[in-house]
mmCIF file of C-alpha atoms in Angstrom:
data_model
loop_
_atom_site.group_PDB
_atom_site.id
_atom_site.type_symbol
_atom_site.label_atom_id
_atom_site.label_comp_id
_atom_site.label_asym_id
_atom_site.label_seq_id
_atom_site.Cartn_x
_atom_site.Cartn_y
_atom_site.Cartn_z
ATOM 1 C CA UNK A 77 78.134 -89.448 72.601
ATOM 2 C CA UNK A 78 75.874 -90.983 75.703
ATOM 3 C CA UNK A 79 74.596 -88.261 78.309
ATOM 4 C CA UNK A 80 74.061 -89.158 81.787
ATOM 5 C CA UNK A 81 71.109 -89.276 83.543
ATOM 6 C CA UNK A 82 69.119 -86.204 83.929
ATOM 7 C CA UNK A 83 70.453 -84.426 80.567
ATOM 8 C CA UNK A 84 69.800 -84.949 77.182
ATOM 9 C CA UNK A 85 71.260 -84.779 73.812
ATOM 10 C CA UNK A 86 71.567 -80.929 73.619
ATOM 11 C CA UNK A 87 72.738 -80.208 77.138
ATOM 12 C CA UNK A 88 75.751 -83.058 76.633
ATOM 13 C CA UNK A 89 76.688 -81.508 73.391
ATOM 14 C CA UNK A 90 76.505 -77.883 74.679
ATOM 15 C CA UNK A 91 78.441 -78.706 77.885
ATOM 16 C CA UNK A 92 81.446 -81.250 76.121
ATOM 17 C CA UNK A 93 81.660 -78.682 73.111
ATOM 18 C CA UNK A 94 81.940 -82.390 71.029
ATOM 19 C CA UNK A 95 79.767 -80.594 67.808
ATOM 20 C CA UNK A 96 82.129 -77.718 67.940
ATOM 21 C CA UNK A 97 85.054 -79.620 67.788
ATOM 22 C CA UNK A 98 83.930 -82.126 65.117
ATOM 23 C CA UNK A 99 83.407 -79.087 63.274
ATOM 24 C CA UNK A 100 86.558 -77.920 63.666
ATOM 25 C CA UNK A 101 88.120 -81.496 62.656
ATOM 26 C CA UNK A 102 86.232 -82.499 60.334
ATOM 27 C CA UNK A 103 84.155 -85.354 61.642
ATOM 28 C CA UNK A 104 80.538 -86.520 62.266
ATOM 29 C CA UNK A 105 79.133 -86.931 65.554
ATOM 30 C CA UNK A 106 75.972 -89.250 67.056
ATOM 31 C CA UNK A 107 74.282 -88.545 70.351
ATOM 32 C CA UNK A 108 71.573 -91.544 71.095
ATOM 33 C CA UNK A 109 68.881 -89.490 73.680
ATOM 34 C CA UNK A 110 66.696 -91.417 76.251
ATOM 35 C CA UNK A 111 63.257 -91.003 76.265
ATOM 36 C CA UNK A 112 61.429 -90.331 79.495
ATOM 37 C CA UNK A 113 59.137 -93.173 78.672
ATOM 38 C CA UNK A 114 62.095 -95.583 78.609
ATOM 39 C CA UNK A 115 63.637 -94.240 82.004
ATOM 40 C CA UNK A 116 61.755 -91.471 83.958
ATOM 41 C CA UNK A 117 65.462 -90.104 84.683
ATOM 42 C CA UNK A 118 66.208 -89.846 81.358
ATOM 43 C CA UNK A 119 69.155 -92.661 82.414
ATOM 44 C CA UNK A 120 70.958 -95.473 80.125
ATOM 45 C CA UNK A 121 70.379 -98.927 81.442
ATOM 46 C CA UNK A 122 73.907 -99.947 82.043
ATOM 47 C CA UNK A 123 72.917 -102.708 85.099
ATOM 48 C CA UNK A 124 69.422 -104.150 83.020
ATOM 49 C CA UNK A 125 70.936 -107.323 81.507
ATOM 50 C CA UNK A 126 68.140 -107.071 78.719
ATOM 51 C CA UNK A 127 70.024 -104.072 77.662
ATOM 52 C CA UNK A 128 73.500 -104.681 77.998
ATOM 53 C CA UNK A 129 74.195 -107.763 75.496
ATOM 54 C CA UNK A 130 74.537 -107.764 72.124
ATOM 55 C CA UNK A 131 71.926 -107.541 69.444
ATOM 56 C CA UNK A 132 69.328 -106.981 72.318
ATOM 57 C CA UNK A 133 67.607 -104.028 74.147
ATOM 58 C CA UNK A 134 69.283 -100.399 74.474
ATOM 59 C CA UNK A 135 72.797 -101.948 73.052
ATOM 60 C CA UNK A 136 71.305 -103.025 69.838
ATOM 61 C CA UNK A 137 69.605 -99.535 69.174
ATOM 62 C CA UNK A 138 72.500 -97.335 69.565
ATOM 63 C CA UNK A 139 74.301 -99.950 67.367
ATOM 64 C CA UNK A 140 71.086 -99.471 64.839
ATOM 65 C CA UNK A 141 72.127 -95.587 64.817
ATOM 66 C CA UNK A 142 75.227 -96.055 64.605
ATOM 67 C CA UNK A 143 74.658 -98.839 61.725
ATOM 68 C CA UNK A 144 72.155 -95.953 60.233
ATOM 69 C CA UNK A 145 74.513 -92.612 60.466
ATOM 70 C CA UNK A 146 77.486 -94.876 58.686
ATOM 71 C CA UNK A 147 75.513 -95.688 55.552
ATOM 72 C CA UNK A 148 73.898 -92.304 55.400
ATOM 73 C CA UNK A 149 76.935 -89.896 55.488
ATOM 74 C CA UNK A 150 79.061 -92.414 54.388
ATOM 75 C CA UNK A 151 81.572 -92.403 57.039
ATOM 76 C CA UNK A 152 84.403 -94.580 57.465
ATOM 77 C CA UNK A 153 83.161 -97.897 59.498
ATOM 78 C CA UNK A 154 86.957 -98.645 60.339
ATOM 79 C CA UNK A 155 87.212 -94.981 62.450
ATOM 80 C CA UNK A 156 83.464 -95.314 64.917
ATOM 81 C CA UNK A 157 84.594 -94.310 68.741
ATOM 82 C CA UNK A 158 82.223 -93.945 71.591
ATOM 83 C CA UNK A 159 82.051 -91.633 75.217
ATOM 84 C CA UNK A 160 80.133 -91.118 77.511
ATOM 85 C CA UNK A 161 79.316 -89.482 80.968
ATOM 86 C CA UNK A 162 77.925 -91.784 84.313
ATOM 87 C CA UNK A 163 74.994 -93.259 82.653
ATOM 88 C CA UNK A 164 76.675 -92.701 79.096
ATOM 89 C CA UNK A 165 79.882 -93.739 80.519
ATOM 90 C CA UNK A 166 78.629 -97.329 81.681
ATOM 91 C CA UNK A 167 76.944 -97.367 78.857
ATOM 92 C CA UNK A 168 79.931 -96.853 76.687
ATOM 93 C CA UNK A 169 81.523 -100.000 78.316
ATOM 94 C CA UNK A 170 78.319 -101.794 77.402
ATOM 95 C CA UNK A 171 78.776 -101.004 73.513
ATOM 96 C CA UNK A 172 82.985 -101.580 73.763
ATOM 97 C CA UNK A 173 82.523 -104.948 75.307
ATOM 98 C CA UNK A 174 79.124 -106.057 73.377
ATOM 99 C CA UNK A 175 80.053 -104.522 70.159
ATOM 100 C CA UNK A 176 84.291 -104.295 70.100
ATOM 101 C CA UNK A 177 83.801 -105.194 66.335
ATOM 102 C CA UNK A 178 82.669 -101.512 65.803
ATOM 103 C CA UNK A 179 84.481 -99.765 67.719
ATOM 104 C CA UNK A 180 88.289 -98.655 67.245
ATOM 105 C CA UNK A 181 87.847 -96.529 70.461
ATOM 106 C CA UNK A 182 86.099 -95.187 73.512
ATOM 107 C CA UNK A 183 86.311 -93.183 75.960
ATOM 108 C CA UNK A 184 83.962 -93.408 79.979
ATOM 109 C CA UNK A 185 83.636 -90.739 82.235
ATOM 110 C CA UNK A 186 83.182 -91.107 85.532
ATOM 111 C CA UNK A 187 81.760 -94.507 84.589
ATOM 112 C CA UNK A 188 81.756 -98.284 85.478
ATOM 113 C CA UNK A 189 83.275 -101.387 83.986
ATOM 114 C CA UNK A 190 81.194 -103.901 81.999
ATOM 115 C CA UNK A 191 78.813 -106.511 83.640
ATOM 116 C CA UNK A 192 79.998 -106.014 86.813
ATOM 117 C CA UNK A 193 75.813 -105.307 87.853
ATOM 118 C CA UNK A 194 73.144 -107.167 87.037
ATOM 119 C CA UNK A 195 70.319 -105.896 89.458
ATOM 120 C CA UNK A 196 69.694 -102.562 91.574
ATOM 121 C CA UNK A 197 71.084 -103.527 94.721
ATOM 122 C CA UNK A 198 74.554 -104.610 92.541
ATOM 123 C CA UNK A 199 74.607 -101.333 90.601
ATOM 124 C CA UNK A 200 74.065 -99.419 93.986
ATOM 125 C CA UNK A 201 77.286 -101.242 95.211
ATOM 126 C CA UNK A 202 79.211 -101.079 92.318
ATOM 127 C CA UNK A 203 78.759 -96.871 92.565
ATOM 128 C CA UNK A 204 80.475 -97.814 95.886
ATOM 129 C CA UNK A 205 83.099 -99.686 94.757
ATOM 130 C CA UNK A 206 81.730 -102.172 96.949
ATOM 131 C CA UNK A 207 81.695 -106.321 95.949
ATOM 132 C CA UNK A 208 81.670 -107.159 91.917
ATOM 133 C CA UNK A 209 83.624 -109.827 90.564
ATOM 134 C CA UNK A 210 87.437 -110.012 91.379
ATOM 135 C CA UNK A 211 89.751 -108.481 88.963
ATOM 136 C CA UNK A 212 90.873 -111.362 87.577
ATOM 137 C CA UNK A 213 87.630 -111.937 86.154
ATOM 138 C CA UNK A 214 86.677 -108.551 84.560
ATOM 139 C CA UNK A 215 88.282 -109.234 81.435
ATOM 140 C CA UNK A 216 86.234 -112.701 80.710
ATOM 141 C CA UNK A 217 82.789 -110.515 81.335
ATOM 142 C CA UNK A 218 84.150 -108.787 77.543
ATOM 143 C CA UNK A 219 85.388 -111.698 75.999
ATOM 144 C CA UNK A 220 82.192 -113.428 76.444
ATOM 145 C CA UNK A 221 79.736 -110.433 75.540
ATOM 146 C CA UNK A 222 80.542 -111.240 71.571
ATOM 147 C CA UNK A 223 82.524 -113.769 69.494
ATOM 148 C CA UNK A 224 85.172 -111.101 68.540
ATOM 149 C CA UNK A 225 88.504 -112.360 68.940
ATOM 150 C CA UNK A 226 90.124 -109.237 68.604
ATOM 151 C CA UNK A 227 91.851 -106.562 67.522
ATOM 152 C CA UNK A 228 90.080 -104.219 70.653
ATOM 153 C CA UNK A 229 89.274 -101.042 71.201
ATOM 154 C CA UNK A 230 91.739 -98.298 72.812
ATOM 155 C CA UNK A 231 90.065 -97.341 75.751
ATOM 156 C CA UNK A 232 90.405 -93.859 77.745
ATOM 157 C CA UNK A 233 88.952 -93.595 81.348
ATOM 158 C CA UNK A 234 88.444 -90.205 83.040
ATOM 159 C CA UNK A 235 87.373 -89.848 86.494
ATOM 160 C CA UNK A 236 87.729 -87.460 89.476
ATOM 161 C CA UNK A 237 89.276 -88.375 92.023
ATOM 162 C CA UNK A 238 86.808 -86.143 94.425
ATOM 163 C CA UNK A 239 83.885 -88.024 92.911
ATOM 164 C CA UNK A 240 80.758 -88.555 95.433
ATOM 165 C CA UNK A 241 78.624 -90.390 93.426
ATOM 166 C CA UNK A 242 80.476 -92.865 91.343
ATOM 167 C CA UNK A 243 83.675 -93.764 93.089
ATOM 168 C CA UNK A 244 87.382 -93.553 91.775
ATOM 169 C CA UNK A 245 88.067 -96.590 92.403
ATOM 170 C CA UNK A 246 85.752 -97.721 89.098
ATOM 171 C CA UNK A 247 88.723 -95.824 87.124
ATOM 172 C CA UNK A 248 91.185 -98.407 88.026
ATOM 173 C CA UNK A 249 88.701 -101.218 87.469
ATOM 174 C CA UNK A 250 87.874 -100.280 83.927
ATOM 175 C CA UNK A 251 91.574 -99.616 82.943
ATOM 176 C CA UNK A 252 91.526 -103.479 84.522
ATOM 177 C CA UNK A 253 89.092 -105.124 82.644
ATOM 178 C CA UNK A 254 90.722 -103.838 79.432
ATOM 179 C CA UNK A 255 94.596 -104.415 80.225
ATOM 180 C CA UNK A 256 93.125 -107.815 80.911
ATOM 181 C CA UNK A 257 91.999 -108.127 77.192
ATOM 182 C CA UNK A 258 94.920 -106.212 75.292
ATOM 183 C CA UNK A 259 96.957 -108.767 77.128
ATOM 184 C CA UNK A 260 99.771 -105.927 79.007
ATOM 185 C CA UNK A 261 101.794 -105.208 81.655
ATOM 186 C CA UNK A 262 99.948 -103.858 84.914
ATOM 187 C CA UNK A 263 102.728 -101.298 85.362
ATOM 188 C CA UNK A 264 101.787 -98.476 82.827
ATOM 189 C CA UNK A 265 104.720 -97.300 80.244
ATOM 190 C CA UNK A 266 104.150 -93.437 80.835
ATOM 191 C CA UNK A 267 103.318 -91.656 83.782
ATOM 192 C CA UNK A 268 102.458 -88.115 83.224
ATOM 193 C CA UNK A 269 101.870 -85.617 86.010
ATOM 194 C CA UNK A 270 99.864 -82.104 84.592
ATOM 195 C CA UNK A 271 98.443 -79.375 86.547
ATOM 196 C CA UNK A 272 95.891 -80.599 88.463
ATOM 197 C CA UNK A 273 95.733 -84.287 86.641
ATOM 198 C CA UNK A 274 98.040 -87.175 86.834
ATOM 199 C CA UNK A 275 97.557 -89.486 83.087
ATOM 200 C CA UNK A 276 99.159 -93.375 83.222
ATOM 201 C CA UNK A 277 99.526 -95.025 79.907
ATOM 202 C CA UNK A 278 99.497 -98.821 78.387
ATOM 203 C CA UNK A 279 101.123 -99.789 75.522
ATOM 204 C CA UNK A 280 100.805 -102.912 73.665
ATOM 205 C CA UNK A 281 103.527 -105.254 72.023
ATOM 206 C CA UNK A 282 103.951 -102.769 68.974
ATOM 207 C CA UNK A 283 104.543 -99.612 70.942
ATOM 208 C CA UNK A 284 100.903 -98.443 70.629
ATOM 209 C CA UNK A 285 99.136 -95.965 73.119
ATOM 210 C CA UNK A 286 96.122 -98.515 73.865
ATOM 211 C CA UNK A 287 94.896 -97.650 77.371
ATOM 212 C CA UNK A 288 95.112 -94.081 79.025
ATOM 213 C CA UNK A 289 93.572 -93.450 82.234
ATOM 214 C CA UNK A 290 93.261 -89.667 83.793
ATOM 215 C CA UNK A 291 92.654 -88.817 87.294
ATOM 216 C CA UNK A 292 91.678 -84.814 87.873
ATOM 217 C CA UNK A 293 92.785 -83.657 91.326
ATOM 218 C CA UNK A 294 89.995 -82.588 93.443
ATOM 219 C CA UNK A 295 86.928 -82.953 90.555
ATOM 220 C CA UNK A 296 83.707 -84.323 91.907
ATOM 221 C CA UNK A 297 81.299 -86.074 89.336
ATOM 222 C CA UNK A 298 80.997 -84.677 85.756
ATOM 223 C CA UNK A 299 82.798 -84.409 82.583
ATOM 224 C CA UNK A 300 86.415 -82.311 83.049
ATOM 225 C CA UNK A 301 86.476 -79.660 80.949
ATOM 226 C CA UNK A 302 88.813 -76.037 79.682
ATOM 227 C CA UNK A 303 86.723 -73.447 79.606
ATOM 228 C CA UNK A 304 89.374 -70.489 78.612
ATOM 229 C CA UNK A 305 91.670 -69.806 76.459
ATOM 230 C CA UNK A 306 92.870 -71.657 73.185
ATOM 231 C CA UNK A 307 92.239 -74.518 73.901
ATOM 232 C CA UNK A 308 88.922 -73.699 75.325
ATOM 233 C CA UNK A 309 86.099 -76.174 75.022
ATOM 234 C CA UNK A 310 82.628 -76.857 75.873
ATOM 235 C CA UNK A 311 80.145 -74.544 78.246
ATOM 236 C CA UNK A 312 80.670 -75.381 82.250
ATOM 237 C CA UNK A 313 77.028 -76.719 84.159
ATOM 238 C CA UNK A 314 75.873 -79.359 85.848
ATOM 239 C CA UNK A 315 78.028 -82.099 85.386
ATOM 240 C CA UNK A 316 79.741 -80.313 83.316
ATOM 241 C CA UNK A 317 82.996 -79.214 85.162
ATOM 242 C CA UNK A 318 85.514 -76.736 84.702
ATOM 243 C CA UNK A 319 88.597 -78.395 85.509
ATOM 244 C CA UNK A 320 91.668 -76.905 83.223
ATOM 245 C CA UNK A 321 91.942 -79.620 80.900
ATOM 246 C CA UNK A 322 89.618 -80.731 78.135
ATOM 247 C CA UNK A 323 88.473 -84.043 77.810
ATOM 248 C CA UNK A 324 86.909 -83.122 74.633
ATOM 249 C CA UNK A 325 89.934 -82.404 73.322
ATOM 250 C CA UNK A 326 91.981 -85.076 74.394
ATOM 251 C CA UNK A 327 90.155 -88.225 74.191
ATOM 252 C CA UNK A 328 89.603 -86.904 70.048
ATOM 253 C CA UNK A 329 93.478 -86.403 70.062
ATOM 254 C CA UNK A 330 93.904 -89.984 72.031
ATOM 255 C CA UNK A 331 91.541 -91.309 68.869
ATOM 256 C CA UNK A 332 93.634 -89.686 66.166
ATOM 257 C CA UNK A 333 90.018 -87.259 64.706
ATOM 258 C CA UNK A 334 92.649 -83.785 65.276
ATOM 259 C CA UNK A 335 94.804 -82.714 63.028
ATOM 260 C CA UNK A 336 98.467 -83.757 63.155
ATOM 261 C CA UNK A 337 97.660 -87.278 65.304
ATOM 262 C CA UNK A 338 97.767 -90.846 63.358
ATOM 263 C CA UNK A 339 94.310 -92.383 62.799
ATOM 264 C CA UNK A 340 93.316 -94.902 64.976
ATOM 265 C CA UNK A 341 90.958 -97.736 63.234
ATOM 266 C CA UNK A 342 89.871 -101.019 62.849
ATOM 267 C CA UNK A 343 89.040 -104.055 60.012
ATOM 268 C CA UNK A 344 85.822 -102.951 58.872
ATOM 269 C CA UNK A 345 82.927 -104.405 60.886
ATOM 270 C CA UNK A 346 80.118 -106.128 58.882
ATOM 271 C CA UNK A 347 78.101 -103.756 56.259
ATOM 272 C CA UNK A 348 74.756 -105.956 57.413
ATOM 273 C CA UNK A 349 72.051 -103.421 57.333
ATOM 274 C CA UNK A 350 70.869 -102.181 60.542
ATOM 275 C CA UNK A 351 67.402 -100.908 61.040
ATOM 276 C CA UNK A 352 67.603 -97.289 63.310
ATOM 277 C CA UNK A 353 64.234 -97.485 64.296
ATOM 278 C CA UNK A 354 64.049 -98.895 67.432
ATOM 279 C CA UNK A 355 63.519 -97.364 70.983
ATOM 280 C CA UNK A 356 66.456 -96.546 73.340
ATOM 281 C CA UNK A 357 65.620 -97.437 76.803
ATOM 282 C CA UNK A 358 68.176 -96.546 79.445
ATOM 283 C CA UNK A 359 69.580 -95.141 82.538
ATOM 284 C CA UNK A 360 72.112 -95.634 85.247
ATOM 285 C CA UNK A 361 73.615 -94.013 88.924
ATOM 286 C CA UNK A 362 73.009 -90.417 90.518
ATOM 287 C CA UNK A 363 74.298 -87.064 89.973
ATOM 288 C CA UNK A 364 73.261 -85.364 92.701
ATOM 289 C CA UNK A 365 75.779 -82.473 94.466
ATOM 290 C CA UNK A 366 77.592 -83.955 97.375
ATOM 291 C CA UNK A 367 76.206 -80.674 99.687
ATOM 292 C CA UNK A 368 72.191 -82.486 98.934
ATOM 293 C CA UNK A 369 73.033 -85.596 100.361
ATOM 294 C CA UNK A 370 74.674 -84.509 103.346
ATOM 295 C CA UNK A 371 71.715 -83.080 104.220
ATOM 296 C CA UNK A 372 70.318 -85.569 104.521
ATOM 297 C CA UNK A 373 69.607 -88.741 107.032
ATOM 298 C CA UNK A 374 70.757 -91.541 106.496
ATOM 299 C CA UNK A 375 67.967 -93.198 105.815
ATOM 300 C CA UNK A 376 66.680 -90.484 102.784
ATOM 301 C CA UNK A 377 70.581 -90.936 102.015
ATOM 302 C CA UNK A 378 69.886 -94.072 100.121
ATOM 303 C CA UNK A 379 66.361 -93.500 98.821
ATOM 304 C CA UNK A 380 67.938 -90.222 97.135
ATOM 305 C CA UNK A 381 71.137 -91.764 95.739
ATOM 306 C CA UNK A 382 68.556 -94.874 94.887
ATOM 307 C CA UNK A 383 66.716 -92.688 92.943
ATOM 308 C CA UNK A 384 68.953 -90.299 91.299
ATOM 309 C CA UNK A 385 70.680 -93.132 90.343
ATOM 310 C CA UNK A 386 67.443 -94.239 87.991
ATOM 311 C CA UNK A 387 67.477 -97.335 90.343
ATOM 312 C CA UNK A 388 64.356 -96.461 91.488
ATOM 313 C CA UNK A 389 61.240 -93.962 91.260
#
């Protein structure tokens, strides 16, 4: 579980309600923190090419603790998913694409494709929507972050459509870049339309559920989340947004960790031993309420997105 920038381990888990539901389910959770001293906005380094490829930088740490928590508690290295928020969500895409040997699943949140920034000024724009490599091309930015030849990750994308800091349009790009590599159809097999949320889903040759892609009606930028009732959730805060529907919830139903769904998972990934010891460094785009930066001129405009972003200090 990857925070975003500006939060930390505790806060993301309090907010999502993820430790409440793995105890629920039965199942073991990780949340990688960033240390101030790696990012002074406590942000994941999704654009910092040091720490986006494999067996380097921030990727290869969380894949330490990862490596770590699986020999320790003995989980099952066939059933490892990852999520994520902004930061956490790009970063998400960074372990998916640079690690999809580990992973049978993940799940970004108002996040970014892979390797679609390599410097500030590219990350700025790509929070936009604006430039990045054409569509065509997102898919060969995974298949060249490892050797894996497959099988892939499922992948579930969640993102407002009301979203001020990371655009919408990222949703779409994501669920690209990965229909790319499961090798479907661009037309989706389900459409489902929910109060307040409209879910498309990708199946592959055998009838599997391997994309899903949620858009919330009217949600700015933070994780979607049900608040009340049964099916209640997580704690609403920054970034942490009551919407009616629970992310939480679904993306572990979407993964097969509640009760009732089929397991999703993987050949097991190499048992190499991983040292956990190494420092995360990190940190990615702005979450700033839309009413500060309309505030503001237009100048400060792009210092303060700049900088909430992590892209600067």
């Amino acid at each position: 579980m990857l925070h975003g920038c500006t939060q930390d381990a505790a806060g993301y888990d309090h907010g999502s309600g993820w430790s409440r539901l793995a105890d629920e389910q039965g199942f073991a959770v990780l949340y990688p923190e960033q240390q101030r001293g790696n990012n002074a906005n406590l942000c994941f380094n999704w654009f910092n090419t040091g720490d986006t490829q494999r067996d380097a930088g921030e990727a290869l740490s969380i894949r330490q603790m990862v490596s770590a928590i699986i020999e320790v508690h003995g989980i099952d290295p066939s059933r490892i998913f990852v999520t994520g928020l902004s930061a956490g969500g790009a970063m998400a895409s960074v372990m998916l694409a640079t690690y999809p040997d580990v992973f049978a699943g993940g799940a970004i949140i108002a996040g970014l494709p892979y390797g679609t920034a390599t410097s500030i000024p590219e990350a700025f724009d790509r929070m936009r929507a604006h430039g990045g490599p054409p569509a065509a091309a997102l898919g060969k930015l995974v298949t060249a972050a490892s050797p894996h030849k497959g099988p892939w990750p499922t992948i579930s994308v969640w993102h407002g459509d009301s979203d001020a800091t990371v655009s919408h349009a990222n949703s779409a790009l994501i669920v690209e870049q990965w229909r790319s590599i499961h090798g479907i159809a661009r037309t989706p097999n389900t459409v489902e339309k929910g109060e307040g949320y409209l879910r498309r889903v990708w199946r592959d040759a055998h009838g599997h559920d391997v994309i899903e892609e949620y858009c919330i009606a009217g949600l700015g930028h933070g994780t979607p989340l049900n608040t009340s009732g049964p099916e209640a959730c997580g704690t609403a805060g920054p970034y942490m947004l009551e919407a009616g529907i629970s992310s939480t919830r679904r993306i572990a139903n979407f993964w097969g960790l509640s009760a009732g769904r089929a397991e999703v998972t993987r050949p097991r990934p190499s048992t190499a031993r991983l040292s956990a010891d190494t420092s995360v460094a990190a940190e990615p785009y702005a979450m700033r309420p839309r009413s500060q930066v309309a505030s503001s001129g237009v100048g400060r405009i792009i210092e303060d997105a700049l900088r909430a972003a992590g892209l600067i200090r």
